[in-house]
Amino acid sequence: MVLLVAGAGWAYLKLGGSIDTFSADGISDNRPPGSAQGQNVLVIGSDSRSGDNSGLGGGTGEVGRSDTAFLLHVYGDRKHAVAVSVPRDSLVDIPPCKGRDGRWTEPQHRVMFNSAFTVGETAEGNPACTQNTVEQLTGLRVDHTIVVDFVGFSALTSAVGGVPVCLPNDVYQRDLSPKRPTRGEKIFSKGRQTVSGQRALDYVRLRHGIGDGSDIGRIKRQQAFVAALIKKVKSNGLNPTTLLPLANAATDAMTVDPGLGSADKLLSFALSMKNVDLHNTKFVTVPWRYEGARVAIVEPDASALWAALKADRTIDGKDASGKKSDGGDGKGGTPGAAGNTPVSGKGISVAVHNGTTTPGLAAQATELLRSRDFTVTTTDTASSQDHATTVVEYGPGLREQAETTARLFAGARAVESTTPGIQVILGTSYAQNPTAAPGATAPTTVPSTVADEGRSADDDPCANLSYG
């Protein structure tokens, strides 16, 4: 809805200025293939304190940082959508990214997800690096990326006349700024209320004194807020009275990729999504668990979620037309179709060797293999680290088992060897896309923990206060 408003405002109300875009030079050449079954939009909330953002509170420093991010998958029927949040503290692998000096960085292993946005340490941040990271993490091609900053977000909530929220308890100044020596004044009262501008920003940034005090709890609150914002925009309608201020705020709020960098492109893309129903717009978080003070992404649940989106399957197990399409086997595949039979490693023992310079890759593959019931006997580094593709070597009588193993790795090939057993030698193709190969993941139904979490954009803000 916000994109539609912005595009309509530019195309029909002849607003002055230009739409801010970021350079596409930093987008990786090693990208997942595109799909005709849906579109993926990466939305990044930037908490840069530079420029006009400096007066809106928060931390210090001129380096652009990402405060929140979600991948919006718009299904092929253009009636369903799901937004998958990635916690900023998630431990992920960041691929090579282009810095402000024009050089590409070395890959980073198991670092915080939000650090991708800081690569290059510029005031505007590095959305291309975050996009590269999301594509590597999910195996999904990101069609468009949008960055929303503090000032734009604040103006947008004011332009719609405020957004309804609901709080389980009173909130005080120290809850927003934990380093305060005293509790301070009350800034939010318990119950229903409408927030806009600075108060809306404080609400979505709030972490302490509400819910469980975690970033995960804040994500759920942010998801509910975005859902309420969409609902408010739609309920206001697109008339001349509401359109101009909202269009101004929407375009000022966003920095977009070059593919959306003109009024025509923005409007065309927005119109392609205008029939997405609020009730069919869901908000979920990638499967996760705590790992110390950080967040680990849980496998194979995450891979099953990405596979479902690749297949254009909704989180309740339906295809984009709203019909069941699991072919009657309940597993998201057509009975007897070779490419859709889930890989099972029961009774298969393998050794895993990292044939690349990417650290931790063998351990990552081991986790994938064990999630499919393979027995992993060895995890180490191969004798050489220059393998471009993954090779599965097999000894006498193990061809069928080796071919089953190879199905888990995109582009892998099974090669006969005189060495007994099965050896998986990982190549850079797996490092660039460390998810299971298409058609090889376990059933492409979304894990129940994710499906149960799904929140509709049409939900009442007071319907569930477990997130605060």
GROMACS .gro file of C-alpha atoms in nm:
model
  468
    1MET     CA    1   0.000   0.000   0.000
    2VAL     CA    2   0.281   0.242   0.082
    3LEU     CA    3   0.450   0.166  -0.249
    4LEU     CA    4   0.123   0.217  -0.432
    5VAL     CA    5   0.069   0.552  -0.264
    6ALA     CA    6   0.423   0.666  -0.341
    7GLY     CA    7   0.402   0.558  -0.704
    8ALA     CA    8   0.060   0.713  -0.752
    9GLY     CA    9   0.176   1.035  -0.592
   10TRP     CA   10   0.475   1.064  -0.821
   11ALA     CA   11   0.295   0.967  -1.138
   12TYR     CA   12  -0.024   1.166  -1.094
   13LEU     CA   13   0.051   1.453  -0.859
   14LYS     CA   14   0.382   1.551  -1.022
   15LEU     CA   15   0.582   1.578  -0.703
   16GLY     CA   16   0.920   1.749  -0.740
   17GLY     CA   17   1.263   1.612  -0.654
   18SER     CA   18   1.380   1.258  -0.714
   19ILE     CA   19   1.343   0.911  -0.570
   20ASP     CA   20   1.656   0.812  -0.377
   21THR     CA   21   1.829   0.498  -0.503
   22PHE     CA   22   2.137   0.305  -0.396
   23SER     CA   23   2.400   0.177  -0.637
   24ALA     CA   24   2.360  -0.171  -0.780
   25ASP     CA   25   2.740  -0.206  -0.819
   26GLY     CA   26   2.761  -0.389  -0.488
   27ILE     CA   27   2.505  -0.656  -0.572
   28SER     CA   28   2.677  -0.992  -0.615
   29ASP     CA   29   2.710  -1.163  -0.952
   30ASN     CA   30   2.655  -1.500  -0.780
   31ARG     CA   31   2.282  -1.480  -0.727
   32PRO     CA   32   2.004  -1.738  -0.700
   33PRO     CA   33   1.795  -1.777  -1.015
   34GLY     CA   34   1.482  -1.567  -1.052
   35SER     CA   35   1.133  -1.715  -1.036
   36ALA     CA   36   0.812  -1.646  -1.222
   37GLN     CA   37   0.610  -1.776  -0.926
   38GLY     CA   38   0.633  -1.468  -0.703
   39GLN     CA   39   0.839  -1.166  -0.604
   40ASN     CA   40   1.068  -1.108  -0.307
   41VAL     CA   41   1.112  -0.763  -0.154
   42LEU     CA   42   1.373  -0.697   0.114
   43VAL     CA   43   1.269  -0.420   0.354
   44ILE     CA   44   1.541  -0.273   0.578
   45GLY     CA   45   1.478  -0.033   0.864
   46SER     CA   46   1.783   0.193   0.899
   47ASP     CA   47   1.861   0.353   1.235
   48SER     CA   48   2.132   0.583   1.104
   49ARG     CA   49   2.175   0.889   1.327
   50SER     CA   50   2.322   1.098   1.047
   51GLY     CA   51   2.153   1.405   0.897
   52ASP     CA   52   1.795   1.473   1.008
   53ASN     CA   53   1.785   1.139   1.190
   54SER     CA   54   2.017   1.269   1.464
   55GLY     CA   55   1.735   1.450   1.641
   56LEU     CA   56   1.517   1.142   1.681
   57GLY     CA   57   1.705   0.969   1.961
   58GLY     CA   58   1.894   0.643   1.987
   59GLY     CA   59   2.266   0.579   1.969
   60THR     CA   60   2.550   0.786   1.837
   61GLY     CA   61   2.781   0.765   1.537
   62GLU     CA   62   2.761   0.840   1.168
   63VAL     CA   63   2.766   0.483   1.036
   64GLY     CA   64   2.434   0.363   0.893
   65ARG     CA   65   2.299   0.062   1.081
   66SER     CA   66   2.002  -0.166   1.024
   67ASP     CA   67   1.754  -0.191   1.307
   68THR     CA   68   1.512  -0.440   1.154
   69ALA     CA   69   1.472  -0.634   0.831
   70PHE     CA   70   1.219  -0.863   0.672
   71LEU     CA   71   1.182  -1.041   0.340
   72LEU     CA   72   0.836  -0.992   0.189
   73HIS     CA   73   0.732  -1.272  -0.047
   74VAL     CA   74   0.441  -1.172  -0.271
   75TYR     CA   75   0.291  -1.488  -0.416
   76GLY     CA   76   0.227  -1.547  -0.783
   77ASP     CA   77  -0.147  -1.497  -0.747
   78ARG     CA   78  -0.078  -1.141  -0.615
   79LYS     CA   79  -0.338  -1.204  -0.343
   80HIS     CA   80  -0.118  -1.356  -0.071
   81ALA     CA   81   0.200  -1.230   0.093
   82VAL     CA   82   0.422  -1.328   0.386
   83ALA     CA   83   0.688  -1.117   0.558
   84VAL     CA   84   0.972  -1.314   0.719
   85SER     CA   85   1.168  -1.121   0.981
   86VAL     CA   86   1.538  -1.197   1.034
   87PRO     CA   87   1.655  -1.101   1.387
   88ARG     CA   88   1.938  -0.850   1.375
   89ASP     CA   89   2.145  -1.064   1.617
   90SER     CA   90   2.116  -1.376   1.400
   91LEU     CA   91   2.448  -1.547   1.332
   92VAL     CA   92   2.490  -1.573   0.955
   93ASP     CA   93   2.761  -1.591   0.689
   94ILE     CA   94   2.816  -1.263   0.504
   95PRO     CA   95   2.946  -1.310   0.148
   96PRO     CA   96   3.196  -1.076  -0.020
   97CYS     CA   97   3.058  -0.721  -0.032
   98LYS     CA   98   3.174  -0.403  -0.197
   99GLY     CA   99   3.310  -0.134   0.035
  100ARG     CA  100   3.320   0.240  -0.025
  101ASP     CA  101   3.677   0.208  -0.154
  102GLY     CA  102   3.548  -0.013  -0.437
  103ARG     CA  103   3.713  -0.327  -0.303
  104TRP     CA  104   3.525  -0.647  -0.224
  105THR     CA  105   3.558  -0.774   0.132
  106GLU     CA  106   3.646  -1.124   0.244
  107PRO     CA  107   3.355  -1.350   0.345
  108GLN     CA  108   3.262  -1.341   0.713
  109HIS     CA  109   3.148  -1.651   0.903
  110ARG     CA  110   2.888  -1.657   1.180
  111VAL     CA  111   2.862  -1.285   1.244
  112MET     CA  112   2.559  -1.077   1.337
  113PHE     CA  113   2.315  -1.028   1.051
  114ASN     CA  114   2.286  -0.652   1.098
  115SER     CA  115   2.663  -0.608   1.051
  116ALA     CA  116   2.614  -0.662   0.675
  117PHE     CA  117   2.455  -0.317   0.654
  118THR     CA  118   2.764  -0.156   0.810
  119VAL     CA  119   3.017  -0.297   0.561
  120GLY     CA  120   3.205   0.004   0.423
  121GLU     CA  121   3.104   0.217   0.726
  122THR     CA  122   2.910   0.480   0.534
  123ALA     CA  123   2.635   0.705   0.668
  124GLU     CA  124   2.379   0.561   0.428
  125GLY     CA  125   2.467   0.199   0.507
  126ASN     CA  126   2.517  -0.087   0.262
  127PRO     CA  127   2.180  -0.228   0.150
  128ALA     CA  128   2.347  -0.420  -0.135
  129CYS     CA  129   2.551  -0.620   0.118
  130THR     CA  130   2.241  -0.699   0.322
  131GLN     CA  131   2.070  -0.812   0.001
  132ASN     CA  132   2.367  -1.036  -0.086
  133THR     CA  133   2.352  -1.186   0.263
  134VAL     CA  134   1.978  -1.255   0.244
  135GLU     CA  135   2.013  -1.418  -0.098
  136GLN     CA  136   2.291  -1.645   0.030
  137LEU     CA  137   2.097  -1.726   0.347
  138THR     CA  138   1.767  -1.808   0.176
  139GLY     CA  139   1.857  -1.921  -0.174
  140LEU     CA  140   1.585  -1.681  -0.292
  141ARG     CA  141   1.648  -1.404  -0.542
  142VAL     CA  142   1.563  -1.060  -0.402
  143ASP     CA  143   1.377  -0.872  -0.674
  144HIS     CA  144   1.376  -0.536  -0.495
  145THR     CA  145   1.526  -0.379  -0.183
  146ILE     CA  146   1.381  -0.084   0.009
  147VAL     CA  147   1.542   0.106   0.298
  148VAL     CA  148   1.330   0.314   0.537
  149ASP     CA  149   1.503   0.554   0.779
  150PHE     CA  150   1.395   0.714   1.109
  151VAL     CA  151   1.282   1.043   0.959
  152GLY     CA  152   1.083   0.881   0.681
  153PHE     CA  153   0.918   0.633   0.915
  154SER     CA  154   0.820   0.909   1.158
  155ALA     CA  155   0.673   1.123   0.878
  156LEU     CA  156   0.484   0.829   0.731
  157THR     CA  157   0.305   0.749   1.055
  158SER     CA  158   0.206   1.115   1.091
  159ALA     CA  159   0.080   1.133   0.734
  160VAL     CA  160  -0.167   0.849   0.792
  161GLY     CA  161  -0.301   1.020   1.104
  162GLY     CA  162  -0.136   0.780   1.347
  163VAL     CA  163  -0.133   0.403   1.391
  164PRO     CA  164  -0.335   0.213   1.656
  165VAL     CA  165  -0.130   0.010   1.906
  166CYS     CA  166  -0.196  -0.168   2.234
  167LEU     CA  167   0.037  -0.196   2.536
  168PRO     CA  168   0.010  -0.447   2.823
  169ASN     CA  169   0.147  -0.204   3.083
  170ASP     CA  170   0.268   0.153   3.140
  171VAL     CA  171   0.608   0.239   2.990
  172TYR     CA  172   0.859   0.490   3.130
  173GLN     CA  173   1.158   0.683   2.999
  174ARG     CA  174   1.413   0.437   3.139
  175ASP     CA  175   1.244   0.157   2.944
  176LEU     CA  176   1.342   0.339   2.625
  177SER     CA  177   1.684   0.451   2.756
  178PRO     CA  178   1.804   0.181   3.001
  179LYS     CA  179   2.110   0.385   3.110
  180ARG     CA  180   1.892   0.647   3.279
  181PRO     CA  181   1.953   0.654   3.659
  182THR     CA  182   1.582   0.695   3.736
  183ARG     CA  183   1.258   0.559   3.593
  184GLY     CA  184   1.163   0.902   3.457
  185GLU     CA  185   0.827   1.009   3.329
  186LYS     CA  186   0.561   0.783   3.184
  187ILE     CA  187   0.576   0.791   2.803
  188PHE     CA  188   0.308   0.532   2.722
  189SER     CA  189  -0.002   0.431   2.912
  190LYS     CA  190  -0.137   0.079   2.927
  191GLY     CA  191  -0.402  -0.014   2.670
  192ARG     CA  192  -0.518   0.107   2.329
  193GLN     CA  193  -0.383   0.428   2.181
  194THR     CA  194  -0.278   0.588   1.854
  195VAL     CA  195   0.084   0.688   1.796
  196SER     CA  196   0.254   0.891   1.525
  197GLY     CA  197   0.580   1.071   1.459
  198GLN     CA  198   0.836   1.049   1.741
  199ARG     CA  199   0.599   0.845   1.959
  200ALA     CA  200   0.554   0.586   1.685
  201LEU     CA  201   0.931   0.563   1.649
  202ASP     CA  202   0.974   0.523   2.026
  203TYR     CA  203   0.711   0.249   2.026
  204VAL     CA  204   0.880   0.032   1.761
  205ARG     CA  205   1.227   0.091   1.910
  206LEU     CA  206   1.115   0.004   2.262
  207ARG     CA  207   1.274  -0.312   2.400
  208HIS     CA  208   1.283  -0.297   2.780
  209GLY     CA  209   0.999  -0.275   3.029
  210ILE     CA  210   0.757  -0.448   2.794
  211GLY     CA  211   0.706  -0.810   2.694
  212ASP     CA  212   1.012  -1.028   2.764
  213GLY     CA  213   1.259  -0.745   2.697
  214SER     CA  214   1.418  -0.929   2.403
  215ASP     CA  215   1.480  -0.827   2.045
  216ILE     CA  216   1.256  -1.118   1.941
  217GLY     CA  217   0.971  -0.963   2.138
  218ARG     CA  218   1.038  -0.631   1.969
  219ILE     CA  219   1.027  -0.798   1.627
  220LYS     CA  220   0.677  -0.927   1.700
  221ARG     CA  221   0.570  -0.580   1.808
  222GLN     CA  222   0.721  -0.429   1.493
  223GLN     CA  223   0.539  -0.686   1.281
  224ALA     CA  224   0.211  -0.593   1.447
  225PHE     CA  225   0.285  -0.225   1.390
  226VAL     CA  226   0.357  -0.270   1.019
  227ALA     CA  227   0.036  -0.472   0.989
  228ALA     CA  228  -0.159  -0.191   1.157
  229LEU     CA  229   0.007   0.069   0.934
  230ILE     CA  230  -0.095  -0.120   0.618
  231LYS     CA  231  -0.448  -0.150   0.747
  232LYS     CA  232  -0.463   0.224   0.827
  233VAL     CA  233  -0.337   0.325   0.482
  234LYS     CA  234  -0.596   0.106   0.314
  235SER     CA  235  -0.880   0.225   0.537
  236ASN     CA  236  -0.799   0.591   0.461
  237GLY     CA  237  -0.841   0.532   0.089
  238LEU     CA  238  -0.660   0.696  -0.201
  239ASN     CA  239  -0.829   1.032  -0.239
  240PRO     CA  240  -0.672   1.373  -0.307
  241THR     CA  241  -0.698   1.475   0.058
  242THR     CA  242  -0.498   1.180   0.191
  243LEU     CA  243  -0.282   1.107  -0.113
  244LEU     CA  244  -0.055   1.413  -0.134
  245PRO     CA  245   0.087   1.419   0.222
  246LEU     CA  246   0.112   1.041   0.229
  247ALA     CA  247   0.284   1.026  -0.110
  248ASN     CA  248   0.534   1.291   0.002
  249ALA     CA  249   0.608   1.098   0.321
  250ALA     CA  250   0.630   0.763   0.144
  251THR     CA  251   0.881   0.879  -0.116
  252ASP     CA  252   1.087   1.066   0.144
  253ALA     CA  253   1.090   0.756   0.364
  254MET     CA  254   1.244   0.522   0.108
  255THR     CA  255   1.574   0.457  -0.059
  256VAL     CA  256   1.524   0.192  -0.325
  257ASP     CA  257   1.721  -0.020  -0.569
  258PRO     CA  258   1.756   0.114  -0.924
  259GLY     CA  259   1.476  -0.117  -1.039
  260LEU     CA  260   1.230   0.103  -0.849
  261GLY     CA  261   1.410   0.431  -0.907
  262SER     CA  262   1.148   0.611  -1.118
  263ALA     CA  263   0.780   0.695  -1.082
  264ASP     CA  264   0.685   0.458  -1.364
  265LYS     CA  265   0.883   0.166  -1.219
  266LEU     CA  266   0.758   0.230  -0.867
  267LEU     CA  267   0.396   0.257  -0.973
  268SER     CA  268   0.412  -0.046  -1.202
  269PHE     CA  269   0.558  -0.261  -0.928
  270ALA     CA  270   0.312  -0.132  -0.668
  271LEU     CA  271   0.011  -0.192  -0.893
  272SER     CA  272   0.122  -0.553  -0.935
  273MET     CA  273   0.059  -0.597  -0.561
  274LYS     CA  274  -0.255  -0.389  -0.516
  275ASN     CA  275  -0.482  -0.694  -0.481
  276VAL     CA  276  -0.294  -0.849  -0.190
  277ASP     CA  277  -0.559  -0.900   0.078
  278LEU     CA  278  -0.486  -0.786   0.433
  279HIS     CA  279  -0.618  -1.112   0.576
  280ASN     CA  280  -0.379  -1.303   0.350
  281THR     CA  281  -0.073  -1.099   0.451
  282LYS     CA  282   0.115  -1.287   0.724
  283PHE     CA  283   0.409  -1.190   0.943
  284VAL     CA  284   0.648  -1.457   1.078
  285THR     CA  285   1.006  -1.485   1.205
  286VAL     CA  286   1.266  -1.720   1.062
  287PRO     CA  287   1.297  -2.030   1.287
  288TRP     CA  288   1.545  -1.940   1.560
  289ARG     CA  289   1.690  -2.031   1.898
  290TYR     CA  290   1.917  -1.848   2.141
  291GLU     CA  291   2.288  -1.922   2.123
  292GLY     CA  292   2.434  -1.738   2.418
  293ALA     CA  293   2.359  -1.370   2.369
  294ARG     CA  294   2.300  -1.422   1.996
  295VAL     CA  295   2.039  -1.594   1.782
  296ALA     CA  296   2.100  -1.910   1.578
  297ILE     CA  297   1.884  -1.992   1.278
  298VAL     CA  298   1.735  -2.339   1.323
  299GLU     CA  299   1.776  -2.604   1.055
  300PRO     CA  300   1.614  -2.785   0.886
  301ASP     CA  301   1.315  -2.566   0.971
  302ALA     CA  302   1.459  -2.255   0.804
  303SER     CA  303   1.543  -2.445   0.485
  304ALA     CA  304   1.188  -2.583   0.478
  305LEU     CA  305   1.054  -2.228   0.503
  306TRP     CA  306   1.273  -2.101   0.216
  307ALA     CA  307   1.180  -2.408   0.007
  308ALA     CA  308   0.811  -2.336   0.064
  309LEU     CA  309   0.856  -1.979  -0.059
  310LYS     CA  310   1.049  -2.101  -0.363
  311ALA     CA  311   0.756  -2.329  -0.439
  312ASP     CA  312   0.517  -2.034  -0.389
  313ARG     CA  313   0.352  -2.222  -0.106
  314THR     CA  314   0.172  -2.030   0.171
  315ILE     CA  315   0.256  -2.094   0.536
  316ASP     CA  316  -0.059  -2.303   0.579
  317GLY     CA  317   0.060  -2.544   0.309
  318LYS     CA  318  -0.139  -2.414   0.013
  319ASP     CA  319  -0.022  -2.298  -0.326
  320ALA     CA  320  -0.059  -1.937  -0.436
  321SER     CA  321  -0.409  -1.998  -0.567
  322GLY     CA  322  -0.526  -2.105  -0.222
  323LYS     CA  323  -0.566  -2.470  -0.321
  324LYS     CA  324  -0.386  -2.766  -0.175
  325SER     CA  325  -0.113  -2.870  -0.417
  326ASP     CA  326   0.073  -3.145  -0.236
  327GLY     CA  327  -0.032  -3.405  -0.491
  328GLY     CA  328  -0.213  -3.604  -0.226
  329ASP     CA  329   0.097  -3.722  -0.042
  330GLY     CA  330   0.082  -3.444   0.219
  331LYS     CA  331   0.450  -3.366   0.163
  332GLY     CA  332   0.443  -3.102  -0.103
  333GLY     CA  333   0.537  -3.337  -0.386
  334THR     CA  334   0.370  -3.535  -0.661
  335PRO     CA  335   0.366  -3.907  -0.586
  336GLY     CA  336   0.637  -4.082  -0.783
  337ALA     CA  337   0.797  -3.760  -0.909
  338ALA     CA  338   1.170  -3.817  -0.870
  339GLY     CA  339   1.260  -3.453  -0.813
  340ASN     CA  340   1.003  -3.408  -0.537
  341THR     CA  341   1.075  -3.713  -0.320
  342PRO     CA  342   1.228  -3.588   0.007
  343VAL     CA  343   1.587  -3.704   0.059
  344SER     CA  344   1.630  -3.956   0.341
  345GLY     CA  345   1.978  -4.055   0.455
  346LYS     CA  346   1.876  -4.344   0.678
  347GLY     CA  347   2.143  -4.611   0.660
  348ILE     CA  348   2.389  -4.387   0.468
  349SER     CA  349   2.725  -4.292   0.625
  350VAL     CA  350   2.931  -4.011   0.477
  351ALA     CA  351   3.248  -3.814   0.546
  352VAL     CA  352   3.235  -3.438   0.484
  353HIS     CA  353   3.534  -3.237   0.363
  354ASN     CA  354   3.548  -2.861   0.308
  355GLY     CA  355   3.697  -2.808  -0.037
  356THR     CA  356   3.680  -2.427  -0.014
  357THR     CA  357   3.839  -2.147   0.188
  358THR     CA  358   3.504  -2.066   0.355
  359PRO     CA  359   3.544  -2.157   0.724
  360GLY     CA  360   3.280  -2.369   0.894
  361LEU     CA  361   3.129  -2.500   0.571
  362ALA     CA  362   3.180  -2.868   0.659
  363ALA     CA  363   3.002  -2.818   0.991
  364GLN     CA  364   2.714  -2.646   0.813
  365ALA     CA  365   2.680  -2.931   0.564
  366THR     CA  366   2.701  -3.181   0.848
  367GLU     CA  367   2.402  -3.016   1.013
  368LEU     CA  368   2.209  -3.037   0.687
  369LEU     CA  369   2.298  -3.403   0.635
  370ARG     CA  370   2.209  -3.503   0.990
  371SER     CA  371   1.875  -3.326   0.961
  372ARG     CA  372   1.802  -3.574   0.680
  373ASP     CA  373   1.908  -3.874   0.895
  374PHE     CA  374   2.251  -3.924   0.737
  375THR     CA  375   2.532  -4.051   0.960
  376VAL     CA  376   2.835  -3.822   0.936
  377THR     CA  377   3.157  -4.003   1.030
  378THR     CA  378   3.412  -3.729   0.962
  379THR     CA  379   3.411  -3.349   0.928
  380ASP     CA  380   3.735  -3.186   0.818
  381THR     CA  381   3.917  -2.984   0.551
  382ALA     CA  382   3.986  -3.137   0.210
  383SER     CA  383   4.340  -3.178   0.079
  384SER     CA  384   4.277  -2.884  -0.156
  385GLN     CA  385   4.045  -2.583  -0.122
  386ASP     CA  386   3.988  -2.498  -0.488
  387HIS     CA  387   3.672  -2.700  -0.559
  388ALA     CA  388   3.417  -2.501  -0.760
  389THR     CA  389   3.133  -2.752  -0.727
  390THR     CA  390   3.047  -3.020  -0.474
  391VAL     CA  391   3.160  -3.374  -0.555
  392VAL     CA  392   3.033  -3.692  -0.390
  393GLU     CA  393   3.290  -3.968  -0.427
  394TYR     CA  394   3.176  -4.325  -0.365
  395GLY     CA  395   3.342  -4.663  -0.329
  396PRO     CA  396   3.233  -5.001  -0.472
  397GLY     CA  397   2.861  -5.075  -0.443
  398LEU     CA  398   2.762  -4.730  -0.314
  399ARG     CA  399   2.652  -4.554  -0.631
  400GLU     CA  400   2.281  -4.534  -0.538
  401GLN     CA  401   2.359  -4.401  -0.191
  402ALA     CA  402   2.602  -4.145  -0.337
  403GLU     CA  403   2.342  -4.022  -0.585
  404THR     CA  404   2.093  -3.981  -0.300
  405THR     CA  405   2.353  -3.778  -0.110
  406ALA     CA  406   2.430  -3.560  -0.413
  407ARG     CA  407   2.063  -3.460  -0.437
  408LEU     CA  408   2.109  -3.245  -0.126
  409PHE     CA  409   2.367  -3.020  -0.291
  410ALA     CA  410   2.283  -2.804  -0.592
  411GLY     CA  411   2.493  -2.896  -0.895
  412ALA     CA  412   2.672  -3.180  -0.713
  413ARG     CA  413   2.785  -3.486  -0.906
  414ALA     CA  414   2.857  -3.840  -0.791
  415VAL     CA  415   3.197  -3.978  -0.895
  416GLU     CA  416   3.322  -4.335  -0.850
  417SER     CA  417   3.639  -4.379  -0.647
  418THR     CA  418   3.861  -4.663  -0.525
  419THR     CA  419   3.836  -4.527  -0.170
  420PRO     CA  420   3.578  -4.715   0.040
  421GLY     CA  421   3.275  -4.526   0.167
  422ILE     CA  422   3.118  -4.195   0.060
  423GLN     CA  423   3.312  -3.868   0.066
  424VAL     CA  424   3.134  -3.532   0.027
  425ILE     CA  425   3.382  -3.267  -0.094
  426LEU     CA  426   3.214  -2.927  -0.071
  427GLY     CA  427   3.267  -2.667  -0.343
  428THR     CA  428   3.218  -2.291  -0.362
  429SER     CA  429   2.875  -2.349  -0.519
  430TYR     CA  430   2.759  -2.473  -0.178
  431ALA     CA  431   2.933  -2.185   0.001
  432GLN     CA  432   2.738  -1.940  -0.213
  433ASN     CA  433   2.404  -2.114  -0.156
  434PRO     CA  434   2.425  -2.332   0.158
  435THR     CA  435   2.066  -2.453   0.149
  436ALA     CA  436   1.949  -2.789   0.029
  437ALA     CA  437   1.919  -2.826  -0.348
  438PRO     CA  438   1.578  -2.749  -0.502
  439GLY     CA  439   1.351  -3.053  -0.477
  440ALA     CA  440   1.575  -3.216  -0.217
  441THR     CA  441   1.459  -3.048   0.099
  442ALA     CA  442   1.235  -3.224   0.342
  443PRO     CA  443   0.862  -3.168   0.280
  444THR     CA  444   0.806  -2.814   0.162
  445THR     CA  445   0.545  -2.749   0.426
  446VAL     CA  446   0.639  -2.470   0.663
  447PRO     CA  447   0.732  -2.589   1.017
  448SER     CA  448   0.434  -2.576   1.253
  449THR     CA  449   0.618  -2.332   1.480
  450VAL     CA  450   0.627  -2.082   1.195
  451ALA     CA  451   0.276  -2.153   1.069
  452ASP     CA  452   0.133  -2.114   1.417
  453GLU     CA  453   0.315  -1.783   1.463
  454GLY     CA  454   0.179  -1.625   1.145
  455ARG     CA  455   0.006  -1.298   1.221
  456SER     CA  456  -0.240  -1.145   0.976
  457ALA     CA  457  -0.221  -0.779   0.878
  458ASP     CA  458  -0.593  -0.770   0.954
  459ASP     CA  459  -0.553  -0.871   1.321
  460ASP     CA  460  -0.663  -0.647   1.607
  461PRO     CA  461  -0.360  -0.484   1.781
  462CYS     CA  462  -0.496  -0.594   2.121
  463ALA     CA  463  -0.572  -0.951   2.010
  464ASN     CA  464  -0.239  -1.088   2.137
  465LEU     CA  465  -0.020  -0.901   2.382
  466SER     CA  466   0.233  -1.179   2.442
  467TYR     CA  467   0.481  -0.975   2.240
  468GLY     CA  468   0.414  -0.659   2.440
   0.00000   0.00000   0.00000
